[in-house]
Amino acid sequence: MTDSKWNSYFSDIKPKLAARAAGFDTIFSLLKGRKNPVLIETGTYREQDNYSGDGCSTLLFDNFIELHCGGKGQLISVDIDPNACTLARDNTKHADVICSDSVTLLGTLYGNVDLLYLDSYNITDWGNDWEASSHHLKELFAAKNIIAPGTMIVVDDNIIFNNKRMGKGRLIYELMDALDIEPFIDEYQVGWIWPEE
């Protein structure tokens, strides 16, 4: 399958992604090596075309399945906000958008996932990231039955300020560091590849 449609789409969108541009570039480069990828994201498309603010990952993942994978693949997007779920359903072709608490839903899933993209808890105070980072740590543990060797785990919304790591992925970063799992992305998005056992 030619990749020209995806490359054309992503090259147009990439400048709009601001701090997430390099991270998404790396994620999609790795996903290109996966056949019929299974993508799960927490937090769905919630504001029209807000690429620089929200990332619009739901649209990116949906278009990747359409343009790169020829419609073959699976995207599950979960969000607790019914309005966001409606917006996501209205703007995607391949997304199974589920209105639910993300931790609850992730605990019901089984099988192997290629990408687990965690972005459900809106962080409003970078100096107090405890609620956001602990929520995403709960998501990680809830997803234990879908994480396998090779699964990419990516958390959005992270910064380093005055040599201090802050954001949604802080506690997961500390866990992965304790497990000696190095990130493959360490920017605004932080991501790891779950290792072979």
C-alpha atoms as an extended CHARMM CRD file, in Angstrom:
* protein
*
       197  EXT
         1         1  MET       CA              0.0000000000        0.0000000000        0.0000000000  PROA      1               0.0000000000
         2         2  THR       CA              1.2930000000        3.3950000000       -0.9150000000  PROA      2               0.0000000000
         3         3  ASP       CA              1.7080000000        5.8050000000        1.9440000000  PROA      3               0.0000000000
         4         4  SER       CA              1.3320000000        8.9960000000       -0.0910000000  PROA      4               0.0000000000
         5         5  LYS       CA             -2.1640000000        9.8580000000        1.1870000000  PROA      5               0.0000000000
         6         6  TRP       CA             -1.1330000000        9.5390000000        4.8200000000  PROA      6               0.0000000000
         7         7  ASN       CA              2.1430000000       11.4070000000        4.2580000000  PROA      7               0.0000000000
         8         8  SER       CA              0.2970000000       14.2420000000        2.5180000000  PROA      8               0.0000000000
         9         9  TYR       CA             -2.3090000000       14.4690000000        5.2890000000  PROA      9               0.0000000000
        10        10  PHE       CA              0.2260000000       14.3560000000        8.1200000000  PROA      10              0.0000000000
        11        11  SER       CA              2.5900000000       16.8690000000        6.5060000000  PROA      11              0.0000000000
        12        12  ASP       CA             -0.3330000000       19.3330000000        6.3660000000  PROA      12              0.0000000000
        13        13  ILE       CA             -1.3580000000       18.6830000000        9.9850000000  PROA      13              0.0000000000
        14        14  LYS       CA              2.0890000000       18.4130000000       11.5830000000  PROA      14              0.0000000000
        15        15  PRO       CA              2.8250000000       22.1780000000       11.7990000000  PROA      15              0.0000000000
        16        16  LYS       CA             -0.4610000000       22.6320000000       13.6890000000  PROA      16              0.0000000000
        17        17  LEU       CA              0.5780000000       20.1300000000       16.3850000000  PROA      17              0.0000000000
        18        18  ALA       CA              3.0780000000       22.4920000000       18.0240000000  PROA      18              0.0000000000
        19        19  ALA       CA              4.7960000000       20.7270000000       20.9650000000  PROA      19              0.0000000000
        20        20  ARG       CA              3.3250000000       17.3500000000       19.9770000000  PROA      20              0.0000000000
        21        21  ALA       CA              4.6210000000       17.3370000000       16.3840000000  PROA      21              0.0000000000
        22        22  ALA       CA              7.8260000000       15.3680000000       16.9900000000  PROA      22              0.0000000000
        23        23  GLY       CA              6.1180000000       12.9360000000       19.3460000000  PROA      23              0.0000000000
        24        24  PHE       CA              3.3520000000       12.0920000000       16.8940000000  PROA      24              0.0000000000
        25        25  ASP       CA              5.9210000000       11.7840000000       14.1120000000  PROA      25              0.0000000000
        26        26  THR       CA              7.7440000000        9.1310000000       16.1520000000  PROA      26              0.0000000000
        27        27  ILE       CA              4.5210000000        7.3570000000       17.1550000000  PROA      27              0.0000000000
        28        28  PHE       CA              3.2890000000        7.0810000000       13.5660000000  PROA      28              0.0000000000
        29        29  SER       CA              6.7080000000        5.9990000000       12.2760000000  PROA      29              0.0000000000
        30        30  LEU       CA              6.5690000000        3.0780000000       14.7030000000  PROA      30              0.0000000000
        31        31  LEU       CA              2.9170000000        2.3040000000       13.9710000000  PROA      31              0.0000000000
        32        32  LYS       CA              3.7040000000        1.9820000000       10.2710000000  PROA      32              0.0000000000
        33        33  GLY       CA              5.4460000000       -1.2790000000       11.1270000000  PROA      33              0.0000000000
        34        34  ARG       CA              2.2780000000       -2.7300000000       12.6960000000  PROA      34              0.0000000000
        35        35  LYS       CA             -0.3470000000       -4.5690000000       10.6620000000  PROA      35              0.0000000000
        36        36  ASN       CA             -3.9840000000       -3.7120000000       11.4510000000  PROA      36              0.0000000000
        37        37  PRO       CA             -2.9850000000       -1.7660000000       14.5750000000  PROA      37              0.0000000000
        38        38  VAL       CA             -5.1400000000       -1.5970000000       17.6820000000  PROA      38              0.0000000000
        39        39  LEU       CA             -5.1290000000        1.8930000000       19.1760000000  PROA      39              0.0000000000
        40        40  ILE       CA             -6.7680000000        2.8550000000       22.4500000000  PROA      40              0.0000000000
        41        41  GLU       CA             -6.9310000000        6.4060000000       23.7300000000  PROA      41              0.0000000000
        42        42  THR       CA             -8.3800000000        7.8960000000       26.8730000000  PROA      42              0.0000000000
        43        43  GLY       CA             -9.7740000000       11.3590000000       26.3570000000  PROA      43              0.0000000000
        44        44  THR       CA            -11.4030000000       11.9690000000       23.0030000000  PROA      44              0.0000000000
        45        45  TYR       CA            -11.8020000000       14.7740000000       20.4610000000  PROA      45              0.0000000000
        46        46  ARG       CA            -13.3880000000       17.6240000000       22.4270000000  PROA      46              0.0000000000
        47        47  GLU       CA            -12.8460000000       20.8900000000       20.5880000000  PROA      47              0.0000000000
        48        48  GLN       CA            -13.0820000000       21.4940000000       16.8440000000  PROA      48              0.0000000000
        49        49  ASP       CA             -9.6460000000       21.5770000000       15.1690000000  PROA      49              0.0000000000
        50        50  ASN       CA             -7.7360000000       22.5380000000       18.3350000000  PROA      50              0.0000000000
        51        51  TYR       CA             -4.5500000000       20.7860000000       17.1850000000  PROA      51              0.0000000000
        52        52  SER       CA             -2.0800000000       22.9740000000       19.0480000000  PROA      52              0.0000000000
        53        53  GLY       CA             -4.0670000000       22.9670000000       22.2940000000  PROA      53              0.0000000000
        54        54  ASP       CA             -5.4580000000       19.4270000000       22.5050000000  PROA      54              0.0000000000
        55        55  GLY       CA             -3.5550000000       17.5240000000       19.8350000000  PROA      55              0.0000000000
        56        56  CYS       CA             -6.7210000000       16.0950000000       18.2230000000  PROA      56              0.0000000000
        57        57  SER       CA             -5.2520000000       12.5970000000       18.5800000000  PROA      57              0.0000000000
        58        58  THR       CA             -8.6340000000       11.0020000000       17.8270000000  PROA      58              0.0000000000
        59        59  LEU       CA             -8.6330000000       12.5710000000       14.3600000000  PROA      59              0.0000000000
        60        60  LEU       CA             -4.9930000000       11.6460000000       13.7690000000  PROA      60              0.0000000000
        61        61  PHE       CA             -5.4980000000        8.0140000000       14.7600000000  PROA      61              0.0000000000
        62        62  ASP       CA             -8.7080000000        7.7370000000       12.7400000000  PROA      62              0.0000000000
        63        63  ASN       CA             -7.0270000000        9.1610000000        9.6330000000  PROA      63              0.0000000000
        64        64  PHE       CA             -4.0170000000        6.8910000000       10.1170000000  PROA      64              0.0000000000
        65        65  ILE       CA             -6.2970000000        3.8480000000       10.0280000000  PROA      65              0.0000000000
        66        66  GLU       CA             -8.1010000000        5.2260000000        6.9670000000  PROA      66              0.0000000000
        67        67  LEU       CA             -5.1680000000        6.5220000000        4.9360000000  PROA      67              0.0000000000
        68        68  HSD       CA             -2.2460000000        4.3010000000        5.9450000000  PROA      68              0.0000000000
        69        69  CYS       CA             -4.0330000000        1.0750000000        6.8800000000  PROA      69              0.0000000000
        70        70  GLY       CA             -6.8100000000        1.1830000000        4.2860000000  PROA      70              0.0000000000
        71        71  GLY       CA             -9.4400000000        1.1460000000        7.0200000000  PROA      71              0.0000000000
        72        72  LYS       CA             -7.9900000000       -1.9630000000        8.6490000000  PROA      72              0.0000000000
        73        73  GLY       CA             -7.2620000000       -1.5070000000       12.2960000000  PROA      73              0.0000000000
        74        74  GLN       CA             -9.1520000000       -0.5980000000       15.4360000000  PROA      74              0.0000000000
        75        75  LEU       CA             -9.4840000000        2.6410000000       17.3690000000  PROA      75              0.0000000000
        76        76  ILE       CA            -11.2200000000        2.7800000000       20.7360000000  PROA      76              0.0000000000
        77        77  SER       CA            -11.6160000000        6.2510000000       22.2280000000  PROA      77              0.0000000000
        78        78  VAL       CA            -13.0900000000        6.6390000000       25.7100000000  PROA      78              0.0000000000
        79        79  ASP       CA            -14.2570000000        9.8140000000       27.4180000000  PROA      79              0.0000000000
        80        80  ILE       CA            -16.5960000000       10.5850000000       30.3040000000  PROA      80              0.0000000000
        81        81  ASP       CA            -17.9840000000       13.7310000000       28.6230000000  PROA      81              0.0000000000
        82        82  PRO       CA            -21.0130000000       12.9220000000       26.4180000000  PROA      82              0.0000000000
        83        83  ASN       CA            -20.5880000000       16.1230000000       24.3850000000  PROA      83              0.0000000000
        84        84  ALA       CA            -16.9970000000       15.2230000000       23.5120000000  PROA      84              0.0000000000
        85        85  CYS       CA            -18.1030000000       11.6970000000       22.5860000000  PROA      85              0.0000000000
        86        86  THR       CA            -20.7380000000       13.0850000000       20.2310000000  PROA      86              0.0000000000
        87        87  LEU       CA            -18.1940000000       15.4030000000       18.5900000000  PROA      87              0.0000000000
        88        88  ALA       CA            -15.7390000000       12.5230000000       18.1730000000  PROA      88              0.0000000000
        89        89  ARG       CA            -18.3560000000       10.1960000000       16.6720000000  PROA      89              0.0000000000
        90        90  ASP       CA            -19.4590000000       12.9040000000       14.2360000000  PROA      90              0.0000000000
        91        91  ASN       CA            -15.8940000000       13.4970000000       13.0010000000  PROA      91              0.0000000000
        92        92  THR       CA            -14.4520000000        9.9780000000       12.6750000000  PROA      92              0.0000000000
        93        93  LYS       CA            -15.0060000000        6.9600000000       10.4570000000  PROA      93              0.0000000000
        94        94  HSD       CA            -13.2510000000        4.1830000000       12.3570000000  PROA      94              0.0000000000
        95        95  ALA       CA            -13.3850000000        5.1900000000       16.0210000000  PROA      95              0.0000000000
        96        96  ASP       CA            -15.4440000000        3.2120000000       18.4990000000  PROA      96              0.0000000000
        97        97  VAL       CA            -16.1890000000        6.1010000000       20.8630000000  PROA      97              0.0000000000
        98        98  ILE       CA            -17.3130000000        4.9510000000       24.3050000000  PROA      98              0.0000000000
        99        99  CYS       CA            -18.7620000000        7.2950000000       26.8990000000  PROA      99              0.0000000000
       100       100  SER       CA            -17.4020000000        5.9240000000       30.1750000000  PROA      100             0.0000000000
       101       101  ASP       CA            -14.9260000000        6.4470000000       32.9540000000  PROA      101             0.0000000000
       102       102  SER       CA            -11.5890000000        5.4760000000       31.4230000000  PROA      102             0.0000000000
       103       103  VAL       CA            -10.2810000000        3.4790000000       34.3900000000  PROA      103             0.0000000000
       104       104  THR       CA            -13.4890000000        1.4570000000       34.5370000000  PROA      104             0.0000000000
       105       105  LEU       CA            -13.4740000000        0.7470000000       30.7910000000  PROA      105             0.0000000000
       106       106  LEU       CA             -9.7840000000       -0.1500000000       30.5820000000  PROA      106             0.0000000000
       107       107  GLY       CA            -10.2990000000       -2.7280000000       33.3240000000  PROA      107             0.0000000000
       108       108  THR       CA            -12.8130000000       -4.5840000000       31.1200000000  PROA      108             0.0000000000
       109       109  LEU       CA            -10.5840000000       -4.9270000000       28.0340000000  PROA      109             0.0000000000
       110       110  TYR       CA             -8.5350000000       -7.9470000000       26.9800000000  PROA      110             0.0000000000
       111       111  GLY       CA             -6.1680000000       -8.6680000000       24.0960000000  PROA      111             0.0000000000
       112       112  ASN       CA             -3.0730000000       -6.9270000000       22.7780000000  PROA      112             0.0000000000
       113       113  VAL       CA             -2.9530000000       -3.2430000000       21.9500000000  PROA      113             0.0000000000
       114       114  ASP       CA             -0.3230000000       -1.5570000000       19.7900000000  PROA      114             0.0000000000
       115       115  LEU       CA             -0.7700000000        1.9210000000       21.2920000000  PROA      115             0.0000000000
       116       116  LEU       CA             -2.2440000000        2.9850000000       24.6210000000  PROA      116             0.0000000000
       117       117  TYR       CA             -2.5250000000        6.7760000000       24.5110000000  PROA      117             0.0000000000
       118       118  LEU       CA             -3.4140000000        8.3040000000       27.8870000000  PROA      118             0.0000000000
       119       119  ASP       CA             -4.8620000000       11.8200000000       27.7700000000  PROA      119             0.0000000000
       120       120  SER       CA             -8.1310000000       11.8340000000       29.6880000000  PROA      120             0.0000000000
       121       121  TYR       CA             -7.5790000000       14.0510000000       32.7110000000  PROA      121             0.0000000000
       122       122  ASN       CA             -7.4270000000       17.7640000000       31.9750000000  PROA      122             0.0000000000
       123       123  ILE       CA             -4.5130000000       19.3020000000       33.8360000000  PROA      123             0.0000000000
       124       124  THR       CA             -5.2050000000       22.8850000000       34.9080000000  PROA      124             0.0000000000
       125       125  ASP       CA             -2.4400000000       23.5090000000       37.4510000000  PROA      125             0.0000000000
       126       126  TRP       CA              1.0130000000       22.3460000000       36.3840000000  PROA      126             0.0000000000
       127       127  GLY       CA              2.3210000000       22.9570000000       39.8870000000  PROA      127             0.0000000000
       128       128  ASN       CA             -0.2150000000       20.5050000000       41.3230000000  PROA      128             0.0000000000
       129       129  ASP       CA             -0.3040000000       17.5280000000       38.9870000000  PROA      129             0.0000000000
       130       130  TRP       CA             -1.1390000000       14.9130000000       41.6180000000  PROA      130             0.0000000000
       131       131  GLU       CA             -4.7520000000       14.2360000000       40.5710000000  PROA      131             0.0000000000
       132       132  ALA       CA             -3.9210000000       14.1060000000       36.8730000000  PROA      132             0.0000000000
       133       133  SER       CA             -0.7970000000       11.9660000000       37.1820000000  PROA      133             0.0000000000
       134       134  SER       CA             -2.4020000000        9.5640000000       39.6760000000  PROA      134             0.0000000000
       135       135  HSD       CA             -5.4230000000        9.1700000000       37.3770000000  PROA      135             0.0000000000
       136       136  HSD       CA             -3.1670000000        8.1440000000       34.5010000000  PROA      136             0.0000000000
       137       137  LEU       CA             -1.2640000000        5.7460000000       36.7450000000  PROA      137             0.0000000000
       138       138  LYS       CA             -4.6350000000        4.1370000000       37.5790000000  PROA      138             0.0000000000
       139       139  GLU       CA             -5.3610000000        3.8910000000       33.8470000000  PROA      139             0.0000000000
       140       140  LEU       CA             -2.0540000000        2.1120000000       33.2990000000  PROA      140             0.0000000000
       141       141  PHE       CA             -2.7940000000       -0.4800000000       35.9750000000  PROA      141             0.0000000000
       142       142  ALA       CA             -6.3820000000       -0.9020000000       34.7770000000  PROA      142             0.0000000000
       143       143  ALA       CA             -5.0450000000       -1.6420000000       31.2790000000  PROA      143             0.0000000000
       144       144  LYS       CA             -2.8860000000       -4.5460000000       32.4780000000  PROA      144             0.0000000000
       145       145  ASN       CA             -4.7850000000       -7.0810000000       30.3380000000  PROA      145             0.0000000000
       146       146  ILE       CA             -4.1160000000       -5.2500000000       27.0630000000  PROA      146             0.0000000000
       147       147  ILE       CA             -0.4440000000       -4.3690000000       27.5370000000  PROA      147             0.0000000000
       148       148  ALA       CA              1.9440000000       -6.8310000000       25.9080000000  PROA      148             0.0000000000
       149       149  PRO       CA              5.5730000000       -6.7680000000       24.7760000000  PROA      149             0.0000000000
       150       150  GLY       CA              5.7890000000       -4.0850000000       22.1020000000  PROA      150             0.0000000000
       151       151  THR       CA              2.8230000000       -2.0420000000       23.3260000000  PROA      151             0.0000000000
       152       152  MET       CA              3.5130000000        1.6830000000       23.0980000000  PROA      152             0.0000000000
       153       153  ILE       CA              2.3160000000        3.5470000000       26.1870000000  PROA      153             0.0000000000
       154       154  VAL       CA              2.1920000000        7.3130000000       25.6750000000  PROA      154             0.0000000000
       155       155  VAL       CA              1.0260000000       10.0140000000       28.0930000000  PROA      155             0.0000000000
       156       156  ASP       CA              0.2360000000       13.5160000000       26.8490000000  PROA      156             0.0000000000
       157       157  ASP       CA              0.8210000000       16.8640000000       28.5990000000  PROA      157             0.0000000000
       158       158  ASN       CA              4.2220000000       16.8080000000       30.3100000000  PROA      158             0.0000000000
       159       159  ILE       CA              6.8090000000       19.4950000000       30.9260000000  PROA      159             0.0000000000
       160       160  ILE       CA             10.0810000000       19.9610000000       32.7510000000  PROA      160             0.0000000000
       161       161  PHE       CA             10.2700000000       23.2460000000       34.6380000000  PROA      161             0.0000000000
       162       162  ASN       CA             13.2230000000       24.2450000000       36.8570000000  PROA      162             0.0000000000
       163       163  ASN       CA             14.5750000000       20.6980000000       36.4380000000  PROA      163             0.0000000000
       164       164  LYS       CA             11.3320000000       19.2730000000       37.8130000000  PROA      164             0.0000000000
       165       165  ARG       CA              9.1380000000       16.9070000000       35.8170000000  PROA      165             0.0000000000
       166       166  MET       CA              5.4460000000       17.8300000000       35.9110000000  PROA      166             0.0000000000
       167       167  GLY       CA              2.2990000000       16.7180000000       34.1690000000  PROA      167             0.0000000000
       168       168  LYS       CA              0.0070000000       13.8140000000       33.4810000000  PROA      168             0.0000000000
       169       169  GLY       CA              2.8050000000       11.2970000000       33.0560000000  PROA      169             0.0000000000
       170       170  ARG       CA              4.9180000000       12.1320000000       36.1120000000  PROA      170             0.0000000000
       171       171  LEU       CA              3.9840000000        9.1110000000       38.2410000000  PROA      171             0.0000000000
       172       172  ILE       CA              4.0930000000        6.7120000000       35.2960000000  PROA      172             0.0000000000
       173       173  TYR       CA              7.5370000000        8.1030000000       34.4550000000  PROA      173             0.0000000000
       174       174  GLU       CA              8.6860000000        7.3890000000       38.0250000000  PROA      174             0.0000000000
       175       175  LEU       CA              7.2960000000        3.8470000000       37.8030000000  PROA      175             0.0000000000
       176       176  MET       CA              8.9430000000        3.1610000000       34.4420000000  PROA      176             0.0000000000
       177       177  ASP       CA             12.2170000000        4.6040000000       35.7160000000  PROA      177             0.0000000000
       178       178  ALA       CA             12.0750000000        2.2440000000       38.7050000000  PROA      178             0.0000000000
       179       179  LEU       CA             11.5140000000       -0.6390000000       36.2530000000  PROA      179             0.0000000000
       180       180  ASP       CA             14.4880000000        0.5230000000       34.0990000000  PROA      180             0.0000000000
       181       181  ILE       CA             12.2200000000        1.0830000000       31.0850000000  PROA      181             0.0000000000
       182       182  GLU       CA             13.6100000000        4.0140000000       29.1020000000  PROA      182             0.0000000000
       183       183  PRO       CA             11.2420000000        6.3240000000       27.2140000000  PROA      183             0.0000000000
       184       184  PHE       CA             11.2870000000        6.3670000000       23.4170000000  PROA      184             0.0000000000
       185       185  ILE       CA              9.6750000000        9.8400000000       23.5470000000  PROA      185             0.0000000000
       186       186  ASP       CA             10.4700000000       12.3060000000       26.2950000000  PROA      186             0.0000000000
       187       187  GLU       CA              9.0480000000       15.6520000000       25.3090000000  PROA      187             0.0000000000
       188       188  TYR       CA              5.5560000000       17.1090000000       25.7390000000  PROA      188             0.0000000000
       189       189  GLN       CA              4.4210000000       13.5410000000       25.2170000000  PROA      189             0.0000000000
       190       190  VAL       CA              6.2700000000       10.8260000000       27.1280000000  PROA      190             0.0000000000
       191       191  GLY       CA              6.1780000000        7.2550000000       25.8590000000  PROA      191             0.0000000000
       192       192  TRP       CA              7.5910000000        3.8170000000       26.5130000000  PROA      192             0.0000000000
       193       193  ILE       CA              7.5580000000        0.4840000000       24.7090000000  PROA      193             0.0000000000
       194       194  TRP       CA              6.6510000000       -2.3660000000       27.0290000000  PROA      194             0.0000000000
       195       195  PRO       CA              9.6170000000       -4.7630000000       27.0200000000  PROA      195             0.0000000000
       196       196  GLU       CA              9.8300000000       -8.4460000000       26.2770000000  PROA      196             0.0000000000
       197       197  GLU       CA              9.4490000000      -10.5570000000       29.4120000000  PROA      197             0.0000000000
